[in-house]
mmCIF file of C-alpha atoms in Angstrom:
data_model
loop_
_atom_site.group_PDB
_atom_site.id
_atom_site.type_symbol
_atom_site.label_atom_id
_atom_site.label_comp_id
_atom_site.label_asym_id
_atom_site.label_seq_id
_atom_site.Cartn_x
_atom_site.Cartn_y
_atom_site.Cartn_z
ATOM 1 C CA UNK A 1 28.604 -13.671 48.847
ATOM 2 C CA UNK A 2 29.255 -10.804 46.435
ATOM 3 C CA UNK A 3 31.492 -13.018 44.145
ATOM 4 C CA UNK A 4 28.296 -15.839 43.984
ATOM 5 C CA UNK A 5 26.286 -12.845 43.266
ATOM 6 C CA UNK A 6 27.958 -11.546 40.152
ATOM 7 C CA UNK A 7 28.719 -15.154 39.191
ATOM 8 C CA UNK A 8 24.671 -15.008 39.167
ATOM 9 C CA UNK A 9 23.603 -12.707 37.130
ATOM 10 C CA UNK A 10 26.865 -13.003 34.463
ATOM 11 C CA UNK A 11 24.850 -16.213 33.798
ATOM 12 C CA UNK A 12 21.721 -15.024 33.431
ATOM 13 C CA UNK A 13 22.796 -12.694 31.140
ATOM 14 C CA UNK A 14 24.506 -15.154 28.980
ATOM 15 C CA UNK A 15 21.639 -17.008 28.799
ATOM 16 C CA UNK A 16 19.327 -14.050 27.993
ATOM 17 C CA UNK A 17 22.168 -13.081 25.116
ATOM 18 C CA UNK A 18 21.920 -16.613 23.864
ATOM 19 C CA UNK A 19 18.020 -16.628 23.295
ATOM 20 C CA UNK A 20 18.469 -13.255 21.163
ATOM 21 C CA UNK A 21 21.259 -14.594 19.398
ATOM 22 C CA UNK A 22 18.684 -17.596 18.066
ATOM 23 C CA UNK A 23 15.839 -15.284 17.522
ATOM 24 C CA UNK A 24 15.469 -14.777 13.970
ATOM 25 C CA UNK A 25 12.542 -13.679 11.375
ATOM 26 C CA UNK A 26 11.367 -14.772 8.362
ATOM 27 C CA UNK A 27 13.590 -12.656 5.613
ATOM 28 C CA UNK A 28 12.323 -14.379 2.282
ATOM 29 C CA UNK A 29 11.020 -13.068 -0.895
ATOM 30 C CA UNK A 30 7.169 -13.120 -1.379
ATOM 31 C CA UNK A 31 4.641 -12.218 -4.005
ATOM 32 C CA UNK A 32 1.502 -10.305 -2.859
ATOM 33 C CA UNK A 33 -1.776 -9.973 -4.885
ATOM 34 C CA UNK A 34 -4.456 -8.182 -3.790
ATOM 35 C CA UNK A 35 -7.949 -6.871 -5.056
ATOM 36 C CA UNK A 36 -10.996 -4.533 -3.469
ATOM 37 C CA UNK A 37 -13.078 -1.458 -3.641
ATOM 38 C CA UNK A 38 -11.461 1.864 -4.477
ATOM 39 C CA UNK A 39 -13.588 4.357 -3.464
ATOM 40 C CA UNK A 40 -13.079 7.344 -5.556
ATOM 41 C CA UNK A 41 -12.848 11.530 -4.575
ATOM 42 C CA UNK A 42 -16.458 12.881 -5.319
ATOM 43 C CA UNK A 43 -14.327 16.204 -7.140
ATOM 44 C CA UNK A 44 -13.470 13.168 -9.679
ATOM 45 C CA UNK A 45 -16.809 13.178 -11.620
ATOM 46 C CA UNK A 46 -16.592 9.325 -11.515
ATOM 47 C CA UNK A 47 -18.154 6.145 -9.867
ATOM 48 C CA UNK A 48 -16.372 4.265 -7.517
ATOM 49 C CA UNK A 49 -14.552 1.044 -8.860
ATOM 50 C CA UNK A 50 -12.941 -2.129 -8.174
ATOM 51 C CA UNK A 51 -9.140 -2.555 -8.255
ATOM 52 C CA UNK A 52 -6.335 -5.196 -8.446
ATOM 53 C CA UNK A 53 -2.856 -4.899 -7.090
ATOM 54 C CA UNK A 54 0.189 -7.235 -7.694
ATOM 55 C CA UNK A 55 3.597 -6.870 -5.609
ATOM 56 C CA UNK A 56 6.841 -8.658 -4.548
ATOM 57 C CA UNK A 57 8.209 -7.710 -0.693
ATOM 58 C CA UNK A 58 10.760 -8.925 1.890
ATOM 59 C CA UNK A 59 10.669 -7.787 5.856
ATOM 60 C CA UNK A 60 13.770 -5.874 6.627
ATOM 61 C CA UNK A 61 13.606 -6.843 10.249
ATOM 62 C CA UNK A 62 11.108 -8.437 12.432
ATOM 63 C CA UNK A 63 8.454 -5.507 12.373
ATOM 64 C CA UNK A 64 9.492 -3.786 9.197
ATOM 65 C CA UNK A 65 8.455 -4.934 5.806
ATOM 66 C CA UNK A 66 8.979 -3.255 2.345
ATOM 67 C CA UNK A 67 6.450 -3.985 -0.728
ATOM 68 C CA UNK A 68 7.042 -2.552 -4.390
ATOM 69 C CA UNK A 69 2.974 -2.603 -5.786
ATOM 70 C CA UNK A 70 1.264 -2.133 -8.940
ATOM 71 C CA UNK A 71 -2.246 -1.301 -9.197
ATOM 72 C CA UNK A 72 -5.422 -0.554 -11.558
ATOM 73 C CA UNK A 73 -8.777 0.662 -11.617
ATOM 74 C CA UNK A 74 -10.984 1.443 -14.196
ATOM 75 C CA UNK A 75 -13.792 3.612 -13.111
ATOM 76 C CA UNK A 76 -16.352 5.500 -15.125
ATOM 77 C CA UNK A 77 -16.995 9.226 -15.745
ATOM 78 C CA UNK A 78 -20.076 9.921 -13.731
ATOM 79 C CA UNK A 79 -21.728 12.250 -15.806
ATOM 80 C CA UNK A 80 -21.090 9.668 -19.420
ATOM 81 C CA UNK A 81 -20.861 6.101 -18.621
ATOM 82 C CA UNK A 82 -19.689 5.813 -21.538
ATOM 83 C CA UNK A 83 -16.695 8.012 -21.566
ATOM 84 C CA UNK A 84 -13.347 5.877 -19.797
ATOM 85 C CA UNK A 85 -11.396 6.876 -17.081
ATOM 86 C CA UNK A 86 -8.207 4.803 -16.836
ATOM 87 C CA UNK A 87 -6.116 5.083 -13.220
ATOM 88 C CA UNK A 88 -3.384 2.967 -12.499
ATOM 89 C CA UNK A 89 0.288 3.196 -11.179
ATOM 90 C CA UNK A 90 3.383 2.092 -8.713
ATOM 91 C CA UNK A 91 4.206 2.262 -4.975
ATOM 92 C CA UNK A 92 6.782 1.682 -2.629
ATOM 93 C CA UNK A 93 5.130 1.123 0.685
ATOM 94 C CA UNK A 94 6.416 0.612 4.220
ATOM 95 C CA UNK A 95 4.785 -1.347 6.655
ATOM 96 C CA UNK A 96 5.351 -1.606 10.493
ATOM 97 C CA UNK A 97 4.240 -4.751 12.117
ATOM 98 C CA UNK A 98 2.931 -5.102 15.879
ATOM 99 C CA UNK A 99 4.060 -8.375 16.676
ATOM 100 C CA UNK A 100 2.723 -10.569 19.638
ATOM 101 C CA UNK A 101 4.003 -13.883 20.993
ATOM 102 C CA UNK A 102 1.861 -16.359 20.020
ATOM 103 C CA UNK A 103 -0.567 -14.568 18.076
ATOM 104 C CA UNK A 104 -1.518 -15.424 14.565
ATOM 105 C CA UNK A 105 -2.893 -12.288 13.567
ATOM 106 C CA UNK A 106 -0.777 -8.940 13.864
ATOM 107 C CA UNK A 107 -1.958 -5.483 12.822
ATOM 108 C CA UNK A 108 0.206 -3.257 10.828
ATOM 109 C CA UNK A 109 0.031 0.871 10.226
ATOM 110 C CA UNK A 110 1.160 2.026 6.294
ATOM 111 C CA UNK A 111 3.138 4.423 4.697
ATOM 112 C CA UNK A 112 4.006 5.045 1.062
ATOM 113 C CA UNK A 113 4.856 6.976 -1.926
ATOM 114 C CA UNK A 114 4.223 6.502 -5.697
ATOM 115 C CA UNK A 115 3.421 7.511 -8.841
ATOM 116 C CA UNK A 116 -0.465 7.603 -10.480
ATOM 117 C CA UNK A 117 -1.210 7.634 -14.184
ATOM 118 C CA UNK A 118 -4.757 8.888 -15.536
ATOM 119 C CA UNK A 119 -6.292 8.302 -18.653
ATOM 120 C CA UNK A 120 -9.070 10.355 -18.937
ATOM 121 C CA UNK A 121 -11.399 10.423 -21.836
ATOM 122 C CA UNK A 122 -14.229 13.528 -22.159
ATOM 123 C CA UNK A 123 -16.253 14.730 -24.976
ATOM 124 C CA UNK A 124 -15.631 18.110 -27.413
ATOM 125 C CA UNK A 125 -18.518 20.105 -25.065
ATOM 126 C CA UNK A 126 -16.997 19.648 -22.032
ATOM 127 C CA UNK A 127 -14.355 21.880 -22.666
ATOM 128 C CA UNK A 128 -16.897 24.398 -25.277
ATOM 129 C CA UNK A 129 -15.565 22.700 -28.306
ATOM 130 C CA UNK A 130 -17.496 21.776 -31.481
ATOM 131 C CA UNK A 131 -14.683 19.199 -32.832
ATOM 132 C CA UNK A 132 -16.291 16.482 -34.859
ATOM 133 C CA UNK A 133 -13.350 13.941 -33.487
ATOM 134 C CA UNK A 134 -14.813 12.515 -30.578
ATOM 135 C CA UNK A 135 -13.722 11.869 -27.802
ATOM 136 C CA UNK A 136 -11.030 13.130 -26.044
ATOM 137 C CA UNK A 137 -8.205 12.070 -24.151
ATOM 138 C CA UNK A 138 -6.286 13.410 -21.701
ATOM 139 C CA UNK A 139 -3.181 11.932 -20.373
ATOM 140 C CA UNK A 140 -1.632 12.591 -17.241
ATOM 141 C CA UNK A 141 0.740 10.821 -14.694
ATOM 142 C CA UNK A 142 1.294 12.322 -10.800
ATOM 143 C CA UNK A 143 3.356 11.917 -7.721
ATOM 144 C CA UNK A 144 1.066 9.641 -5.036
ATOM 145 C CA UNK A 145 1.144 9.279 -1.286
ATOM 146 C CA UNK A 146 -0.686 6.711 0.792
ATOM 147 C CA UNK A 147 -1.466 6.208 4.614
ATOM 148 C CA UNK A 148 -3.555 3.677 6.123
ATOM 149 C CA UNK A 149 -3.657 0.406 8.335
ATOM 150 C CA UNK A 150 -4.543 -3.037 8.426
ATOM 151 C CA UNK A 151 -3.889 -6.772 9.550
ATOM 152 C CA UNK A 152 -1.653 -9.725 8.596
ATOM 153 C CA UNK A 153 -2.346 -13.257 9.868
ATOM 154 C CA UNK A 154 -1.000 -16.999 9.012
ATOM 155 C CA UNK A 155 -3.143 -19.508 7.520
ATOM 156 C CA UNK A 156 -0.575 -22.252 6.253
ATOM 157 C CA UNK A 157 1.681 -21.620 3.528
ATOM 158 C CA UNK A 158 0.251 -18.113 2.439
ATOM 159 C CA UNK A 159 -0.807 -15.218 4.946
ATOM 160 C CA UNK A 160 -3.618 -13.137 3.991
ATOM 161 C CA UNK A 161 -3.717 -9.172 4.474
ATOM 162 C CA UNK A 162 -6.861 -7.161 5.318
ATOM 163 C CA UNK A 163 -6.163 -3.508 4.806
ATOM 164 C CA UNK A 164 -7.817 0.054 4.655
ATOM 165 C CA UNK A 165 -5.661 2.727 3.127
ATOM 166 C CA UNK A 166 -6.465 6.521 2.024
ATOM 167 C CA UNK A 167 -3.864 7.773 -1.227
ATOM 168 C CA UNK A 168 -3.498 11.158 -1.880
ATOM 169 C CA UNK A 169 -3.279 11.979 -5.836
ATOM 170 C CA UNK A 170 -1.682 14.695 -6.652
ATOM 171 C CA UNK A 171 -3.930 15.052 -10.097
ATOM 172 C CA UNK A 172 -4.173 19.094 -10.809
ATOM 173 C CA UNK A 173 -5.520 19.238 -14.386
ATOM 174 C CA UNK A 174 -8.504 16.450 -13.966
ATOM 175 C CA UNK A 175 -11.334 16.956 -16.377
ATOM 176 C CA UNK A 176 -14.207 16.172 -14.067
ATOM 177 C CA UNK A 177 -12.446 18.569 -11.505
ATOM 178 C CA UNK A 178 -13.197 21.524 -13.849
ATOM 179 C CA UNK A 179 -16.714 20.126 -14.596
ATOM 180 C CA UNK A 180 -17.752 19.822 -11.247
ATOM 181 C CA UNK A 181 -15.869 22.971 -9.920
ATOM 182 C CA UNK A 182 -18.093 26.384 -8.879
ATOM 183 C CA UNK A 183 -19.399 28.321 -11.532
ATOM 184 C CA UNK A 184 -16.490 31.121 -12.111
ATOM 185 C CA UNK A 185 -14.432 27.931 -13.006
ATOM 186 C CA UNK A 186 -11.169 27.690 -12.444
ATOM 187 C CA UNK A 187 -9.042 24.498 -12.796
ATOM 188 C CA UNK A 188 -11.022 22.495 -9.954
ATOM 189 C CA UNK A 189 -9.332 20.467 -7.338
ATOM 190 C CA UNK A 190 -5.481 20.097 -7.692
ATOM 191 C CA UNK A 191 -5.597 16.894 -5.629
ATOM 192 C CA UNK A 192 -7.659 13.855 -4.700
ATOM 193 C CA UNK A 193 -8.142 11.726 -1.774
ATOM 194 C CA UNK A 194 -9.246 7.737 -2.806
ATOM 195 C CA UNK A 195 -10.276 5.493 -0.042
ATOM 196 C CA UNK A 196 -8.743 2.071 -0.929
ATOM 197 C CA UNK A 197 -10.297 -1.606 1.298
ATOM 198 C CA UNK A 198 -9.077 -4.647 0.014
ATOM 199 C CA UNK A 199 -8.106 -8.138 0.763
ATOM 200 C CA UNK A 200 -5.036 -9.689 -0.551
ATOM 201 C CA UNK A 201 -2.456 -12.777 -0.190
ATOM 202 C CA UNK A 202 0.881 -12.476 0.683
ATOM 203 C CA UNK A 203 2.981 -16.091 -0.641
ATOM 204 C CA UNK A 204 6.448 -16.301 1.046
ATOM 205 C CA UNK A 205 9.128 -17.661 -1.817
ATOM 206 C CA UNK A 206 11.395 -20.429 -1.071
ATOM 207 C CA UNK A 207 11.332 -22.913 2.327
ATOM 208 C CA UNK A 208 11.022 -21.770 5.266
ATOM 209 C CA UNK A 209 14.019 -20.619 7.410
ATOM 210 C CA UNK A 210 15.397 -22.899 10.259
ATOM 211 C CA UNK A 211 15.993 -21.422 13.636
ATOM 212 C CA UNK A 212 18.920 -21.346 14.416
ATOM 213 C CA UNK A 213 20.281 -22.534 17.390
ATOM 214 C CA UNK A 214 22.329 -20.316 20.009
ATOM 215 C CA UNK A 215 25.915 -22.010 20.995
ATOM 216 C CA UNK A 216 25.952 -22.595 24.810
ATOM 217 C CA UNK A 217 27.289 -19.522 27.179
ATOM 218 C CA UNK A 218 30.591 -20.346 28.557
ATOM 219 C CA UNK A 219 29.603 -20.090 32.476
ATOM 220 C CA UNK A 220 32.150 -17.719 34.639
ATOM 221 C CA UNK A 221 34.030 -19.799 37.238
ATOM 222 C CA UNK A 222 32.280 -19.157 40.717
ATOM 223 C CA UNK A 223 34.907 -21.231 42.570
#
């Protein structure tokens, strides 16, 4: 009885070690654009704005995926809509995936660093200059973070990506900052928190993989 008992579960577990061996994930390239609202730090003196993002990404394993983004804005000084205010920069951002059997949609929690450049024009009063060569410019680029969370689904060939993300900016000589800092004024705010919603495609490179299939378990003899 003991012997037909081992001989048991020896086979189920070659069976169960057989359907991990054929589980697999899909490992291509793919190209991601994206575009929404980025709703900018109210210490930034400027309107909120849209923005576009472009990226290429590959999962690492069946819940981990890895993007490299670019991204842009262009919002406007609040207090001169005329003045520009430039933002744009690079990411590396990690994504974990909760997957579901048999579910088409899977939500996903964000993590990444970066860098942020600013290009940030103001006018010769701002700063209690009477320069006739107007405006401005400052130029500026700063180490990024970003945290947030969304949700990846299938709809044919390309999946589309709803997400909500917050960056962090580390910006500590910002123009509007000093403007809209407390009379004594110091420097202003030496960082920035953006709120970032967007929608965005995610196009898989290449055919699809084929599952493979898991070579039959040798069964113990139970004679």
């Amino acid at each position: 009885m003991n012997k037909k008992l081992l001989c048991a579960a020896l086979l189920g577990g070659l069976t169960l070690a057989g359907v991990a061996n054929a589980q697999e994930f899909d490992d291509r390239w793919y190209l991601t654009g994206s575009a929404g609202m980025n709703i900018q730090d109210n210490n930034r003196d400027t309107r909120d704005a849209p923005f576009a993002a472009i990226g290429v990404g590959k999962f690492l394993s069946p819940n981990w995926s890895l993007d490299g983004e670019l991204n842009y804005q262009n919002p406007n000084a609040d207090r001169n809509q005329d003045l520009n205010w430039s933002q744009y920069g690079i990411s590396l951002d990690a994504r974990y995936h909760f997957l579901a059997e048999g579910r088409s949609w899977n939500p996903y929690v964000l993590m990444g660093l970066g860098y942020q450049r600013a290009e940030e024009e103001y006018a010769p009063q701002d700063v209690g200059s009477t320069s006739p060569n107007a405006p401005f410019e400052r130029k500026d680029g700063h180490v990024a973070g970003k945290l947030g969370f969304g949700a990846q689904g299938d709809v044919g060939r390309v999946k589309i990506r709803t997400e909500l993300a917050y960056r962090i900016d580390a910006d500590n000589d910002s123009i509007g900052a000093f403007l809209t800092d407390d009379v004594p004024r110091d420097d202003g705010a030496d960082w920035f928190g953006d709120v970032l919603a967007s929608v965005g495609v995610v196009v898989p490179l290449g055919p699809a993989p084929v599952a493979a299939v898991a070579p039959a378990p040798v069964a113990p003899s139970c004679a």
